[in-house]
Amino acid sequence: MCGIVGYVGDKNAQDFLVSGLKRLEYRGYDSAGVVTFDDDNRATLIKTKGKIADLEAKLMGNKREDKVGIGHTRWATHGEPSEVNAHPHQVGDIYLVHNGIIENYKELKATLEGKYEFKSETDSEVLAALVDSFYEGGRYPLTNAVVQALKLVQGTYGIAVMSDKNPGEIVVARAGSPLVIGVGHGETLIASDASALLGHTKQAIYLNDGEVATVTDKSVEIKTLNAEPVSAKVEEIETNLAAIQKDGYEHFLLKEIMEQPRSLKETLRGRIDLRDGMVRLGGPGLPEKELRKVKHLVIVGCGTAYNAGLLASYYIERFAPEVTVEVVVASEYRYRQAYIPKDSVALIVSQSGETADTLACLREIKKQGIKTIGIVNAIGSTIAREVDGGTYVHVGPEISVASTKAFTSQAIAMVMFGLTIAQAKGVRSGILRPYIEEIAKMPAEIQKVLEEVKGPVWEIARRYKDYDHAIYLGRDTAYPTAMEAALKLKEISYIDANAYAFGELKHGPLALVDDRFFEFAMLPTGELYEKAVSNVQEVLARGGHVIAVTNRADFDLGVESVVKITTSLKIFVPVLLNLVAQLFAYYVALEKGLDVDQPRNLAKSVTVE
Ligand code: AGP
């Protein structure tokens, strides 16, 4: 997702714009730019293809003491990464930065062709021209021109707009792409993610869809597109600077893998009552009598969030009587005509809380009158604010594009939600207590495993880093875990990694086994362990290069590589085996010299379709 920053106040605007964009660069981008205005409203517009370091190099020759400006990091959607396609776009008197997609930009462009000559291939430049066409050189207030333009727009946007004819004022608006306004002393800051505001202010106003704000150094005035006043709700930004720094780790990804004992502890804080053997979730806000009636869960997510939901579904089916669990990929589900039974609850799973497809599903499901519960990490995000209730996973900002700590906490949070349903349905504590006790022990078990396997996994990663293909294998709860493990490898090492249920091997994938592939076999203890072991033997019989990951000390198949973990857990062993897979993916990418935290073609939060 692109990044937006803005500043108006008594300090140097360029400094905040660049530092703010750096905070957002983990989200993935391919070009950047800033525009600032001096006291005589003269604009200095600097854009570049490439990284923020390239932008800083250009700014060296254009150091300004200006006190107002906007900036942007672009992740190309319409038009290649280039300086001309980079934002801010300047058209006439208007300077504009934009996150999102203007679906009807071609039609709008056609109405403007006669009046404007377009330099870029972007939909954003069309939006800037549209605003300018209503601004008429400052004859109308900038905010009015922005509103008139947005009323013609179909699609999603988060925008910040300025003009050299409208000094000291920034107009921001959003529909489907987040924007937050930081309220400081004698300054106001804008960002597409609250992390850019840290160190400057903890007071934030989260703009909602359909709202437009007129911002100066001392005021924030919010209205809807229909000019209805909106009272600004100032909230405390919950995270802190330390949470978005590497704390000595080489990459955010390794930091986030290694901090899972702490992050899971935060997820569990106040929610596990070991004395009574109960889970207590306040956020969903579903009274017992409603929980008791739940017959069907729909779990919606993308990527890792989907995998977490699939893993949780295996557990929930075991202890929640007569509850069916359906896990769906948001980008597919939003266009299906799926009927959801009335006695359902939908879990909307999203780390960022901004994923466009997941948000679209949420809105569709709400239209059916189904209760929606968010399993979200980003506080104040769009999904978090639109669900009927929710459970924040509280893992802290997840900076690396590859999701790790969020996966673990999302899966456990959903299991805990399932346990509250089982509790409401009167399931005996004797059945539920083993789950609850293991969940409570998990942070310490995660700590032990991470310390135990880090070195050996790095050594194994060195041996497999040059493969181009990988098969990940698991059964039962180790199958969705294998899916997540494969996703981790493919997205940061670019190795073609796919997961299959062990039982599916004979239905096709076994044909793949040859020297081009290695097999990553997840073998947790359990009643299906022996079956999985015999599946591994089928792979070995065909010359497979197997990495086995297991908690069984007695595992002794002649595989090429094995990682054994020791744990007292019996139920949630796959969650621990996934730690091995996370570290494996990290070290393979590291050994390949790739950009571990910002892999090619990916963004941390996919706010466009
Ligand atoms: C995870 O490693 C991926 N980067 C990606 O699949 C991610 O999980 C997906 O885009 C969903 O993001 P969300 O949880 O913020 O909605």
PDB file of N, CA, C and O in Angstrom, residues 73-116:
ATOM      1  N   THR A  73       4.672   7.821  -0.994  1.00  0.00           N
ATOM      2  CA  THR A  73       5.414   6.699  -1.597  1.00  0.00           C
ATOM      3  C   THR A  73       4.405   5.906  -2.404  1.00  0.00           C
ATOM      4  O   THR A  73       3.312   5.599  -1.922  1.00  0.00           O
ATOM      5  N   ARG A  74       4.774   5.613  -3.641  1.00  0.00           N
ATOM      6  CA  ARG A  74       3.820   5.014  -4.595  1.00  0.00           C
ATOM      7  C   ARG A  74       4.139   3.555  -4.841  1.00  0.00           C
ATOM      8  O   ARG A  74       5.296   3.184  -5.025  1.00  0.00           O
ATOM      9  N   TRP A  75       3.102   2.722  -4.834  1.00  0.00           N
ATOM     10  CA  TRP A  75       3.229   1.315  -5.242  1.00  0.00           C
ATOM     11  C   TRP A  75       2.416   1.227  -6.516  1.00  0.00           C
ATOM     12  O   TRP A  75       1.196   1.330  -6.511  1.00  0.00           O
ATOM     13  N   ALA A  76       3.103   1.079  -7.648  1.00  0.00           N
ATOM     14  CA  ALA A  76       2.488   1.279  -8.963  1.00  0.00           C
ATOM     15  C   ALA A  76       1.251   0.409  -9.182  1.00  0.00           C
ATOM     16  O   ALA A  76       1.295  -0.806  -8.963  1.00  0.00           O
ATOM     17  N   THR A  77       0.164   1.048  -9.544  1.00  0.00           N
ATOM     18  CA  THR A  77      -1.024   0.301 -10.022  1.00  0.00           C
ATOM     19  C   THR A  77      -1.284   0.708 -11.466  1.00  0.00           C
ATOM     20  O   THR A  77      -1.235  -0.081 -12.362  1.00  0.00           O
ATOM     21  N   HIS A  78      -1.552   1.993 -11.700  1.00  0.00           N
ATOM     22  CA  HIS A  78      -1.757   2.479 -13.078  1.00  0.00           C
ATOM     23  C   HIS A  78      -0.457   3.129 -13.541  1.00  0.00           C
ATOM     24  O   HIS A  78      -0.092   4.184 -13.049  1.00  0.00           O
ATOM     25  N   GLY A  79       0.258   2.476 -14.473  1.00  0.00           N
ATOM     26  CA  GLY A  79       1.478   3.087 -14.986  1.00  0.00           C
ATOM     27  C   GLY A  79       2.692   2.604 -14.227  1.00  0.00           C
ATOM     28  O   GLY A  79       2.616   2.374 -13.013  1.00  0.00           O
ATOM     29  N   GLU A  80       3.769   2.467 -14.954  1.00  0.00           N
ATOM     30  CA  GLU A  80       5.005   1.893 -14.392  1.00  0.00           C
ATOM     31  C   GLU A  80       5.602   2.795 -13.316  1.00  0.00           C
ATOM     32  O   GLU A  80       5.250   3.974 -13.217  1.00  0.00           O
ATOM     33  N   PRO A  81       6.516   2.235 -12.501  1.00  0.00           N
ATOM     34  CA  PRO A  81       7.240   3.082 -11.544  1.00  0.00           C
ATOM     35  C   PRO A  81       8.115   4.064 -12.340  1.00  0.00           C
ATOM     36  O   PRO A  81       8.948   3.655 -13.142  1.00  0.00           O
ATOM     37  N   SER A  82       7.881   5.356 -12.135  1.00  0.00           N
ATOM     38  CA  SER A  82       8.684   6.362 -12.853  1.00  0.00           C
ATOM     39  C   SER A  82       8.518   7.698 -12.127  1.00  0.00           C
ATOM     40  O   SER A  82       7.600   7.861 -11.317  1.00  0.00           O
ATOM     41  N   GLU A  83       9.395   8.637 -12.459  1.00  0.00           N
ATOM     42  CA  GLU A  83       9.304   9.959 -11.827  1.00  0.00           C
ATOM     43  C   GLU A  83       8.011  10.643 -12.245  1.00  0.00           C
ATOM     44  O   GLU A  83       7.298  11.222 -11.454  1.00  0.00           O
ATOM     45  N   VAL A  84       7.676  10.528 -13.529  1.00  0.00           N
ATOM     46  CA  VAL A  84       6.468  11.242 -13.987  1.00  0.00           C
ATOM     47  C   VAL A  84       5.201  10.654 -13.359  1.00  0.00           C
ATOM     48  O   VAL A  84       4.230  11.377 -13.099  1.00  0.00           O
ATOM     49  N   ASN A  85       5.220   9.358 -13.064  1.00  0.00           N
ATOM     50  CA  ASN A  85       4.023   8.737 -12.448  1.00  0.00           C
ATOM     51  C   ASN A  85       4.023   8.871 -10.927  1.00  0.00           C
ATOM     52  O   ASN A  85       3.021   8.573 -10.284  1.00  0.00           O
ATOM     53  N   ALA A  86       5.162   9.310 -10.386  1.00  0.00           N
ATOM     54  CA  ALA A  86       5.244   9.456  -8.914  1.00  0.00           C
ATOM     55  C   ALA A  86       4.350  10.608  -8.456  1.00  0.00           C
ATOM     56  O   ALA A  86       4.005  11.509  -9.237  1.00  0.00           O
ATOM     57  N   HIS A  87       3.966  10.559  -7.204  1.00  0.00           N
ATOM     58  CA  HIS A  87       3.181  11.642  -6.595  1.00  0.00           C
ATOM     59  C   HIS A  87       4.159  12.479  -5.768  1.00  0.00           C
ATOM     60  O   HIS A  87       5.216  11.987  -5.403  1.00  0.00           O
ATOM     61  N   PRO A  88       3.787  13.728  -5.445  1.00  0.00           N
ATOM     62  CA  PRO A  88       2.560  14.467  -5.740  1.00  0.00           C
ATOM     63  C   PRO A  88       2.428  14.802  -7.229  1.00  0.00           C
ATOM     64  O   PRO A  88       3.422  15.050  -7.890  1.00  0.00           O
ATOM     65  N   HIS A  89       1.165  14.758  -7.663  1.00  0.00           N
ATOM     66  CA  HIS A  89       0.857  15.210  -9.017  1.00  0.00           C
ATOM     67  C   HIS A  89       0.492  16.684  -8.972  1.00  0.00           C
ATOM     68  O   HIS A  89      -0.279  17.108  -8.094  1.00  0.00           O
ATOM     69  N   GLN A  90       1.093  17.450  -9.886  1.00  0.00           N
ATOM     70  CA  GLN A  90       0.737  18.882  -9.960  1.00  0.00           C
ATOM     71  C   GLN A  90      -0.014  19.119 -11.251  1.00  0.00           C
ATOM     72  O   GLN A  90       0.471  18.785 -12.322  1.00  0.00           O
ATOM     73  N   VAL A  91      -1.236  19.609 -11.121  1.00  0.00           N
ATOM     74  CA  VAL A  91      -2.047  19.977 -12.301  1.00  0.00           C
ATOM     75  C   VAL A  91      -2.631  21.351 -12.021  1.00  0.00           C
ATOM     76  O   VAL A  91      -3.355  21.523 -11.037  1.00  0.00           O
ATOM     77  N   GLY A  92      -2.265  22.318 -12.855  1.00  0.00           N
ATOM     78  CA  GLY A  92      -2.756  23.685 -12.622  1.00  0.00           C
ATOM     79  C   GLY A  92      -2.275  24.169 -11.269  1.00  0.00           C
ATOM     80  O   GLY A  92      -1.077  24.099 -10.963  1.00  0.00           O
ATOM     81  N   ASP A  93      -3.224  24.568 -10.422  1.00  0.00           N
ATOM     82  CA  ASP A  93      -2.862  25.085  -9.097  1.00  0.00           C
ATOM     83  C   ASP A  93      -2.880  24.005  -8.025  1.00  0.00           C
ATOM     84  O   ASP A  93      -2.739  24.321  -6.846  1.00  0.00           O
ATOM     85  N   ILE A  94      -3.115  22.780  -8.443  1.00  0.00           N
ATOM     86  CA  ILE A  94      -3.359  21.692  -7.470  1.00  0.00           C
ATOM     87  C   ILE A  94      -2.150  20.760  -7.373  1.00  0.00           C
ATOM     88  O   ILE A  94      -1.555  20.376  -8.381  1.00  0.00           O
ATOM     89  N   TYR A  95      -1.839  20.373  -6.107  1.00  0.00           N
ATOM     90  CA  TYR A  95      -0.825  19.360  -5.810  1.00  0.00           C
ATOM     91  C   TYR A  95      -1.537  18.276  -5.001  1.00  0.00           C
ATOM     92  O   TYR A  95      -2.182  18.575  -3.990  1.00  0.00           O
ATOM     93  N   LEU A  96      -1.431  17.020  -5.481  1.00  0.00           N
ATOM     94  CA  LEU A  96      -2.255  15.961  -4.883  1.00  0.00           C
ATOM     95  C   LEU A  96      -1.471  14.664  -4.743  1.00  0.00           C
ATOM     96  O   LEU A  96      -0.706  14.296  -5.642  1.00  0.00           O
ATOM     97  N   VAL A  97      -1.683  13.992  -3.615  1.00  0.00           N
ATOM     98  CA  VAL A  97      -1.177  12.623  -3.427  1.00  0.00           C
ATOM     99  C   VAL A  97      -2.379  11.727  -3.169  1.00  0.00           C
ATOM    100  O   VAL A  97      -3.360  12.151  -2.555  1.00  0.00           O
ATOM    101  N   HIS A  98      -2.271  10.478  -3.617  1.00  0.00           N
ATOM    102  CA  HIS A  98      -3.463   9.612  -3.637  1.00  0.00           C
ATOM    103  C   HIS A  98      -3.087   8.162  -3.377  1.00  0.00           C
ATOM    104  O   HIS A  98      -2.155   7.637  -3.994  1.00  0.00           O
ATOM    105  N   ASN A  99      -3.774   7.528  -2.467  1.00  0.00           N
ATOM    106  CA  ASN A  99      -3.740   6.063  -2.301  1.00  0.00           C
ATOM    107  C   ASN A  99      -5.090   5.552  -2.766  1.00  0.00           C
ATOM    108  O   ASN A  99      -6.121   6.152  -2.452  1.00  0.00           O
ATOM    109  N   GLY A 100      -5.094   4.412  -3.467  1.00  0.00           N
ATOM    110  CA  GLY A 100      -6.365   3.824  -3.892  1.00  0.00           C
ATOM    111  C   GLY A 100      -6.446   3.748  -5.409  1.00  0.00           C
ATOM    112  O   GLY A 100      -5.467   3.978  -6.115  1.00  0.00           O
ATOM    113  N   ILE A 101      -7.632   3.439  -5.892  1.00  0.00           N
ATOM    114  CA  ILE A 101      -7.847   3.308  -7.349  1.00  0.00           C
ATOM    115  C   ILE A 101      -9.123   4.041  -7.732  1.00  0.00           C
ATOM    116  O   ILE A 101     -10.177   3.830  -7.116  1.00  0.00           O
ATOM    117  N   ILE A 102      -8.999   4.939  -8.723  1.00  0.00           N
ATOM    118  CA  ILE A 102     -10.187   5.630  -9.261  1.00  0.00           C
ATOM    119  C   ILE A 102     -10.710   4.761 -10.408  1.00  0.00           C
ATOM    120  O   ILE A 102     -10.119   4.711 -11.492  1.00  0.00           O
ATOM    121  N   GLU A 103     -11.757   4.037 -10.151  1.00  0.00           N
ATOM    122  CA  GLU A 103     -12.262   3.060 -11.132  1.00  0.00           C
ATOM    123  C   GLU A 103     -12.713   3.744 -12.429  1.00  0.00           C
ATOM    124  O   GLU A 103     -12.523   3.211 -13.509  1.00  0.00           O
ATOM    125  N   ASN A 104     -13.285   4.931 -12.310  1.00  0.00           N
ATOM    126  CA  ASN A 104     -13.842   5.576 -13.519  1.00  0.00           C
ATOM    127  C   ASN A 104     -12.923   6.684 -14.039  1.00  0.00           C
ATOM    128  O   ASN A 104     -13.376   7.679 -14.603  1.00  0.00           O
ATOM    129  N   TYR A 105     -11.595   6.477 -13.863  1.00  0.00           N
ATOM    130  CA  TYR A 105     -10.693   7.584 -14.230  1.00  0.00           C
ATOM    131  C   TYR A 105     -10.667   7.832 -15.742  1.00  0.00           C
ATOM    132  O   TYR A 105     -10.487   8.971 -16.185  1.00  0.00           O
ATOM    133  N   LYS A 106     -10.929   6.779 -16.511  1.00  0.00           N
ATOM    134  CA  LYS A 106     -10.901   6.968 -17.979  1.00  0.00           C
ATOM    135  C   LYS A 106     -12.040   7.882 -18.415  1.00  0.00           C
ATOM    136  O   LYS A 106     -11.854   8.811 -19.206  1.00  0.00           O
ATOM    137  N   GLU A 107     -13.227   7.640 -17.856  1.00  0.00           N
ATOM    138  CA  GLU A 107     -14.371   8.484 -18.221  1.00  0.00           C
ATOM    139  C   GLU A 107     -14.108   9.926 -17.770  1.00  0.00           C
ATOM    140  O   GLU A 107     -14.376  10.885 -18.495  1.00  0.00           O
ATOM    141  N   LEU A 108     -13.585  10.070 -16.566  1.00  0.00           N
ATOM    142  CA  LEU A 108     -13.311  11.432 -16.061  1.00  0.00           C
ATOM    143  C   LEU A 108     -12.252  12.119 -16.914  1.00  0.00           C
ATOM    144  O   LEU A 108     -12.358  13.295 -17.261  1.00  0.00           O
ATOM    145  N   LYS A 109     -11.254  11.321 -17.317  1.00  0.00           N
ATOM    146  CA  LYS A 109     -10.158  11.889 -18.137  1.00  0.00           C
ATOM    147  C   LYS A 109     -10.712  12.412 -19.456  1.00  0.00           C
ATOM    148  O   LYS A 109     -10.344  13.496 -19.923  1.00  0.00           O
ATOM    149  N   ALA A 110     -11.646  11.665 -20.005  1.00  0.00           N
ATOM    150  CA  ALA A 110     -12.226  12.062 -21.308  1.00  0.00           C
ATOM    151  C   ALA A 110     -12.900  13.429 -21.191  1.00  0.00           C
ATOM    152  O   ALA A 110     -12.841  14.254 -22.100  1.00  0.00           O
ATOM    153  N   THR A 111     -13.489  13.708 -20.021  1.00  0.00           N
ATOM    154  CA  THR A 111     -14.177  15.010 -19.885  1.00  0.00           C
ATOM    155  C   THR A 111     -13.175  16.154 -19.690  1.00  0.00           C
ATOM    156  O   THR A 111     -13.529  17.322 -19.786  1.00  0.00           O
ATOM    157  N   LEU A 112     -11.925  15.796 -19.423  1.00  0.00           N
ATOM    158  CA  LEU A 112     -10.936  16.841 -19.108  1.00  0.00           C
ATOM    159  C   LEU A 112      -9.895  17.015 -20.208  1.00  0.00           C
ATOM    160  O   LEU A 112      -9.089  17.943 -20.185  1.00  0.00           O
ATOM    161  N   GLU A 113      -9.908  16.091 -21.186  1.00  0.00           N
ATOM    162  CA  GLU A 113      -8.857  16.077 -22.206  1.00  0.00           C
ATOM    163  C   GLU A 113      -8.682  17.448 -22.869  1.00  0.00           C
ATOM    164  O   GLU A 113      -7.604  17.943 -23.053  1.00  0.00           O
ATOM    165  N   GLY A 114      -9.759  18.085 -23.181  1.00  0.00           N
ATOM    166  CA  GLY A 114      -9.650  19.363 -23.895  1.00  0.00           C
ATOM    167  C   GLY A 114      -8.939  20.419 -23.063  1.00  0.00           C
ATOM    168  O   GLY A 114      -8.162  21.216 -23.555  1.00  0.00           O
ATOM    169  N   LYS A 115      -9.117  20.345 -21.766  1.00  0.00           N
ATOM    170  CA  LYS A 115      -8.636  21.429 -20.902  1.00  0.00           C
ATOM    171  C   LYS A 115      -7.236  21.138 -20.350  1.00  0.00           C
ATOM    172  O   LYS A 115      -6.485  22.044 -20.012  1.00  0.00           O
ATOM    173  N   TYR A 116      -6.912  19.856 -20.241  1.00  0.00           N
ATOM    174  CA  TYR A 116      -5.645  19.499 -19.600  1.00  0.00           C
ATOM    175  C   TYR A 116      -4.817  18.592 -20.487  1.00  0.00           C
ATOM    176  O   TYR A 116      -5.363  17.750 -21.203  1.00  0.00           O
TER     177      TYR A 116
END
